[in-house]
Amino acid sequence: MDNPLGWLESLPRYSQIRYNLFRFNRLLVHFELDYRQLPVFVLTGSNGKGTAAVTLAGILKEAGFNPGLYTSPHLYRFNERISVAGQEIGSEELNALLSDIRNNLPVLPVMYGGWIHSEILTLAALMHFRNSRADVLVLEAGLGGRLDPVNLFPQPLAVGITSISLEHKGILGETEAEIAGEKAGCIKRGRPLVTAADGAALAVIARRARLMGAKLITWNQDFRWDTELVLPDRTIAPCDTPLTVAARQNRALAACMAVQAFPELPTACLSKLNDYSLPGRFEIVDGSPPIVLDVAHNPEAITNLLQGLKRRYGAARIGFVFGALSDKPIEPMLKLLADTGPVWFAPVADARGAKPLASPGVAAVNSVAQGLEAAELHRPDVICVTGSFSVVRQVRPLL
């Protein structure tokens, strides 16, 4: 295969054969990347990891660092996943790195199976950070945490765990507590842990933190953001409070991680938290009607989205264009949306895309474009496109 990115995308996402961190360690040793002393922040959780990661990288840049940022998935361009000081990796360099990796891969013992997508991409990101002289790294776990390649670093500056919800149940566990156990695998001995988890998930995380002697900083107990941002060591009054609870949580979590690692960080570096954002996170496209794009893909995220819509638009009539992957909890998401306004359920261009089915308040349509057209004909005050990265990715060019 001549296309390096195509080769990467052809690799399996998961391994069922002795998948452990030995595999990624072997890659780093083979490519002579000494990871043990790298200054890194590690982020995991179910919702909001990307927002927390980009906010943390923005704070570090404001403080004078040259931060490397690694996130997943991307929304519009694969290059979005890897950046240094806000500058995405160029396609030419990304392809060159992937070609180098593909042509020089070490051989894994048969018992370990083959290399997988996340291992190769994380390696490419670290090679880019080395080439770009990044001096601190913000790394987002792609799935789970315990076995994710970013969990190989033994002494992160701080670990962040955002809120926990039921996701990837067939892989991570069947309950929030079991899923939290996988995320809690990122907690490192004696390193600060900042979390927005609650309930049974928080209990699991707190137990692991105690076992590891990790300082535990929790949302609504040690840090919060109502009208002011309250951190363990200072209080800040940013210009605007974000619309949603999740946006406040994840930006506050990033700020808390930064000051845990760098206690002398000037407060001025935390004054622009609302300036750091990713596309497709309550992204408003002005028009008549305005269109809100949001990649919410589980009930917790949908609930947060609806709260944001109510705060931003009050009692406005909202129509929803929805598309989802088949492994997501579709029925509870649809019920939440349909209780608010009419929903047009569209198929998405993904092998895992869910087949649209009609239900009370939900109409099945043949395409995202048809769903958007049907919503516009209904003449709502606001249209919201949500349910997955895939549906937002498909609708954006139509606007």
Tab-separated table of C-alpha atoms in Angstrom, residues 112-337:
chain	number	residue	atom	x	y	z
A	112	TYR	CA	1.504	-11.004	20.716
A	113	GLY	CA	-0.232	-10.728	17.348
A	114	GLY	CA	0.312	-7.714	15.101
A	115	TRP	CA	0.642	-3.978	15.680
A	116	ILE	CA	-2.544	-1.958	16.087
A	117	HIS	CA	-3.679	1.537	15.081
A	118	SER	CA	-3.212	3.319	18.419
A	119	GLU	CA	0.322	1.999	18.947
A	120	ILE	CA	1.519	3.207	15.544
A	121	LEU	CA	-0.224	6.588	15.746
A	122	THR	CA	1.021	7.303	19.279
A	123	LEU	CA	4.555	6.488	18.145
A	124	ALA	CA	4.203	8.880	15.182
A	125	ALA	CA	2.964	11.609	17.532
A	126	LEU	CA	5.937	11.187	19.878
A	127	MET	CA	8.359	11.257	16.947
A	128	HIS	CA	6.778	14.513	15.750
A	129	PHE	CA	7.023	15.992	19.237
A	130	ARG	CA	10.709	15.078	19.357
A	131	ASN	CA	11.319	16.615	15.922
A	132	SER	CA	9.432	19.786	16.929
A	133	ARG	CA	11.222	20.112	20.285
A	134	ALA	CA	8.039	20.006	22.323
A	135	ASP	CA	8.979	20.503	25.974
A	136	VAL	CA	5.804	19.175	27.632
A	137	LEU	CA	3.210	16.742	26.279
A	138	VAL	CA	-0.558	16.472	26.721
A	139	LEU	CA	-1.647	12.950	25.800
A	140	GLU	CA	-5.253	11.763	25.555
A	141	ALA	CA	-6.004	8.062	25.934
A	142	GLY	CA	-7.985	6.758	23.003
A	143	LEU	CA	-9.844	3.870	24.659
A	144	GLY	CA	-9.952	2.943	28.314
A	145	GLY	CA	-6.648	3.868	29.886
A	146	ARG	CA	-5.003	0.924	31.594
A	147	LEU	CA	-3.785	-0.613	28.320
A	148	ASP	CA	-3.611	2.532	26.191
A	149	PRO	CA	-0.107	3.384	24.879
A	150	VAL	CA	-0.146	6.771	26.633
A	151	ASN	CA	-0.250	4.922	29.954
A	152	LEU	CA	3.345	3.744	29.559
A	153	PHE	CA	4.796	6.918	31.098
A	154	PRO	CA	5.672	6.136	34.712
A	155	GLN	CA	5.750	9.637	36.225
A	156	PRO	CA	3.235	11.988	34.570
A	157	LEU	CA	3.096	15.550	35.861
A	158	ALA	CA	-0.607	14.953	36.569
A	159	VAL	CA	-3.380	12.607	35.469
A	160	GLY	CA	-6.898	13.758	34.573
A	161	ILE	CA	-10.004	11.558	34.467
A	162	THR	CA	-13.074	13.309	33.105
A	163	SER	CA	-16.620	12.107	33.768
A	164	ILE	CA	-17.372	8.389	33.347
A	165	SER	CA	-20.334	6.934	31.456
A	166	LEU	CA	-21.300	3.620	29.870
A	167	GLU	CA	-19.206	3.336	26.692
A	168	HIS	CA	-17.470	0.509	24.812
A	169	LYS	CA	-19.246	-1.883	27.155
A	170	GLY	CA	-18.109	-4.978	25.278
A	171	ILE	CA	-14.477	-3.947	25.759
A	172	LEU	CA	-14.194	-1.928	28.964
A	173	GLY	CA	-16.921	-3.445	31.160
A	174	GLU	CA	-20.661	-3.572	31.678
A	175	THR	CA	-21.008	-1.030	34.504
A	176	GLU	CA	-19.673	2.442	35.227
A	177	ALA	CA	-17.618	0.960	38.058
A	178	GLU	CA	-15.966	-1.569	35.733
A	179	ILE	CA	-15.279	1.110	33.109
A	180	ALA	CA	-13.875	3.402	35.800
A	181	GLY	CA	-11.512	0.595	36.784
A	182	GLU	CA	-10.019	0.652	33.277
A	183	LYS	CA	-9.676	4.447	33.355
A	184	ALA	CA	-8.177	4.320	36.848
A	185	GLY	CA	-5.361	2.198	35.467
A	186	CYS	CA	-3.751	5.517	34.422
A	187	ILE	CA	-3.277	6.604	38.051
A	188	LYS	CA	0.403	6.598	38.952
A	189	ARG	CA	2.055	6.284	42.325
A	190	GLY	CA	2.390	9.625	44.067
A	191	ARG	CA	1.232	11.682	41.077
A	192	PRO	CA	-1.672	14.197	41.292
A	193	LEU	CA	-5.037	12.960	40.014
A	194	VAL	CA	-7.792	15.399	39.006
A	195	THR	CA	-11.224	13.961	38.222
A	196	ALA	CA	-14.781	14.961	37.366
A	197	ALA	CA	-16.129	11.454	37.998
A	198	ASP	CA	-18.897	10.896	40.531
A	199	GLY	CA	-20.948	8.123	42.106
A	200	ALA	CA	-19.773	4.522	41.740
A	201	ALA	CA	-17.093	5.558	39.244
A	202	LEU	CA	-15.573	8.034	41.698
A	203	ALA	CA	-15.540	5.391	44.429
A	204	VAL	CA	-13.466	3.088	42.216
A	205	ILE	CA	-11.113	5.905	41.218
A	206	ALA	CA	-10.697	7.107	44.814
A	207	ARG	CA	-9.884	3.589	45.988
A	208	ARG	CA	-7.193	3.253	43.314
A	209	ALA	CA	-5.810	6.696	44.188
A	210	ARG	CA	-5.476	5.700	47.848
A	211	LEU	CA	-3.736	2.474	46.867
A	212	MET	CA	-1.255	4.406	44.700
A	213	GLY	CA	-0.716	7.234	47.172
A	214	ALA	CA	-1.970	9.695	44.539
A	215	LYS	CA	-3.254	13.102	45.604
A	216	LEU	CA	-6.969	13.121	44.674
A	217	ILE	CA	-8.615	16.377	43.526
A	218	THR	CA	-12.339	16.030	42.752
A	219	TRP	CA	-14.951	18.175	41.038
A	220	ASN	CA	-17.344	20.036	43.354
A	221	GLN	CA	-15.210	19.181	46.373
A	222	ASP	CA	-11.748	20.527	45.584
A	223	PHE	CA	-12.465	22.559	42.461
A	224	ARG	CA	-15.591	23.985	40.821
A	225	TRP	CA	-16.800	26.609	38.361
A	226	ASP	CA	-20.068	28.428	38.935
A	227	THR	CA	-19.642	32.134	38.267
A	228	GLU	CA	-16.016	31.904	39.418
A	229	LEU	CA	-13.399	29.244	38.803
A	230	VAL	CA	-12.355	27.887	42.193
A	231	LEU	CA	-9.147	25.841	42.284
A	232	PRO	CA	-7.508	24.373	45.392
A	233	ASP	CA	-5.045	27.255	45.642
A	234	ARG	CA	-6.785	30.210	43.987
A	235	THR	CA	-10.046	31.686	42.714
A	236	ILE	CA	-10.370	33.189	39.229
A	237	ALA	CA	-13.177	35.168	37.609
A	238	PRO	CA	-12.990	34.507	33.839
A	239	CYS	CA	-14.934	36.789	31.522
A	240	ASP	CA	-17.619	34.274	30.536
A	241	THR	CA	-18.898	31.127	32.164
A	242	PRO	CA	-19.293	28.275	29.616
A	243	LEU	CA	-22.822	27.300	28.648
A	244	THR	CA	-22.700	23.690	29.815
A	245	VAL	CA	-21.685	21.973	33.020
A	246	ALA	CA	-19.367	19.673	31.065
A	247	ALA	CA	-17.576	22.608	29.442
A	248	ARG	CA	-16.997	24.119	32.882
A	249	GLN	CA	-15.889	20.774	34.310
A	250	ASN	CA	-13.389	19.976	31.592
A	251	ARG	CA	-11.832	23.433	31.371
A	252	ALA	CA	-11.594	23.625	35.150
A	253	LEU	CA	-10.063	20.146	35.239
A	254	ALA	CA	-7.384	21.298	32.778
A	255	ALA	CA	-6.622	24.394	34.850
A	256	CYS	CA	-6.397	22.275	37.994
A	257	MET	CA	-3.963	19.842	36.340
A	258	ALA	CA	-1.767	22.736	35.217
A	259	VAL	CA	-1.466	24.281	38.675
A	260	GLN	CA	-0.921	20.900	40.327
A	261	ALA	CA	2.108	20.377	38.098
A	262	PHE	CA	3.276	23.990	38.175
A	263	PRO	CA	2.140	25.628	41.454
A	264	GLU	CA	3.841	28.912	40.549
A	265	LEU	CA	1.903	29.200	37.286
A	266	PRO	CA	0.746	32.831	36.959
A	267	THR	CA	-3.004	33.268	37.251
A	268	ALA	CA	-2.895	35.302	34.024
A	269	CYS	CA	-2.169	32.056	32.150
A	270	LEU	CA	-5.628	30.793	33.209
A	271	SER	CA	-7.564	33.825	32.008
A	272	LYS	CA	-8.358	32.538	28.501
A	273	LEU	CA	-9.940	29.169	29.240
A	274	ASN	CA	-12.888	29.853	26.942
A	275	ASP	CA	-10.572	30.567	23.998
A	276	TYR	CA	-9.531	26.934	23.669
A	277	SER	CA	-11.998	24.697	21.872
A	278	LEU	CA	-12.328	21.898	19.363
A	279	PRO	CA	-14.683	21.842	16.367
A	280	GLY	CA	-17.979	20.057	16.896
A	281	ARG	CA	-18.260	20.854	20.594
A	282	PHE	CA	-21.332	23.083	20.832
A	283	GLU	CA	-20.120	24.692	17.614
A	284	ILE	CA	-22.632	27.299	16.401
A	285	VAL	CA	-22.985	27.950	12.684
A	286	ASP	CA	-24.742	31.280	12.291
A	287	GLY	CA	-27.709	31.364	9.962
A	288	SER	CA	-31.449	31.386	9.870
A	289	PRO	CA	-31.983	29.181	11.743
A	290	PRO	CA	-28.645	28.802	13.560
A	291	ILE	CA	-27.237	25.274	13.543
A	292	VAL	CA	-25.500	23.770	16.570
A	293	LEU	CA	-23.002	20.962	15.885
A	294	ASP	CA	-22.150	18.701	18.813
A	295	VAL	CA	-20.470	15.280	18.825
A	296	ALA	CA	-22.361	14.052	21.923
A	297	HIS	CA	-22.608	10.271	21.577
A	298	ASN	CA	-23.946	8.936	24.874
A	299	PRO	CA	-26.852	9.882	27.165
A	300	GLU	CA	-24.696	11.877	29.585
A	301	ALA	CA	-23.312	13.995	26.755
A	302	ILE	CA	-26.771	14.443	25.199
A	303	THR	CA	-28.129	15.625	28.573
A	304	ASN	CA	-25.306	18.129	28.826
A	305	LEU	CA	-25.998	19.320	25.259
A	306	LEU	CA	-29.693	19.859	26.016
A	307	GLN	CA	-28.816	21.885	29.104
A	308	GLY	CA	-26.531	24.053	26.989
A	309	LEU	CA	-29.217	24.554	24.343
A	310	LYS	CA	-31.721	25.610	26.994
A	311	ARG	CA	-29.273	28.030	28.545
A	312	ARG	CA	-28.314	29.508	25.156
A	313	TYR	CA	-31.709	29.549	23.433
A	314	GLY	CA	-34.274	29.393	26.233
A	315	ALA	CA	-37.658	28.087	25.091
A	316	ALA	CA	-36.744	28.086	21.389
A	317	ARG	CA	-38.155	25.305	19.198
A	318	ILE	CA	-35.323	22.908	18.348
A	319	GLY	CA	-35.164	20.259	15.640
A	320	PHE	CA	-32.518	17.527	15.764
A	321	VAL	CA	-30.638	15.713	13.028
A	322	PHE	CA	-29.240	12.572	14.614
A	323	GLY	CA	-26.833	9.881	13.456
A	324	ALA	CA	-25.051	7.285	15.576
A	325	LEU	CA	-22.825	4.246	15.604
A	326	SER	CA	-24.526	0.948	16.317
A	327	ASP	CA	-22.475	0.230	19.455
A	328	LYS	CA	-23.827	3.327	21.233
A	329	PRO	CA	-26.903	3.522	23.542
A	330	ILE	CA	-29.167	4.864	20.802
A	331	GLU	CA	-32.616	4.447	22.367
A	332	PRO	CA	-31.975	6.533	25.508
A	333	MET	CA	-30.285	9.232	23.433
A	334	LEU	CA	-33.249	9.408	21.044
A	335	LYS	CA	-35.716	9.580	23.911
A	336	LEU	CA	-33.886	12.524	25.461
A	337	LEU	CA	-33.880	14.375	22.138
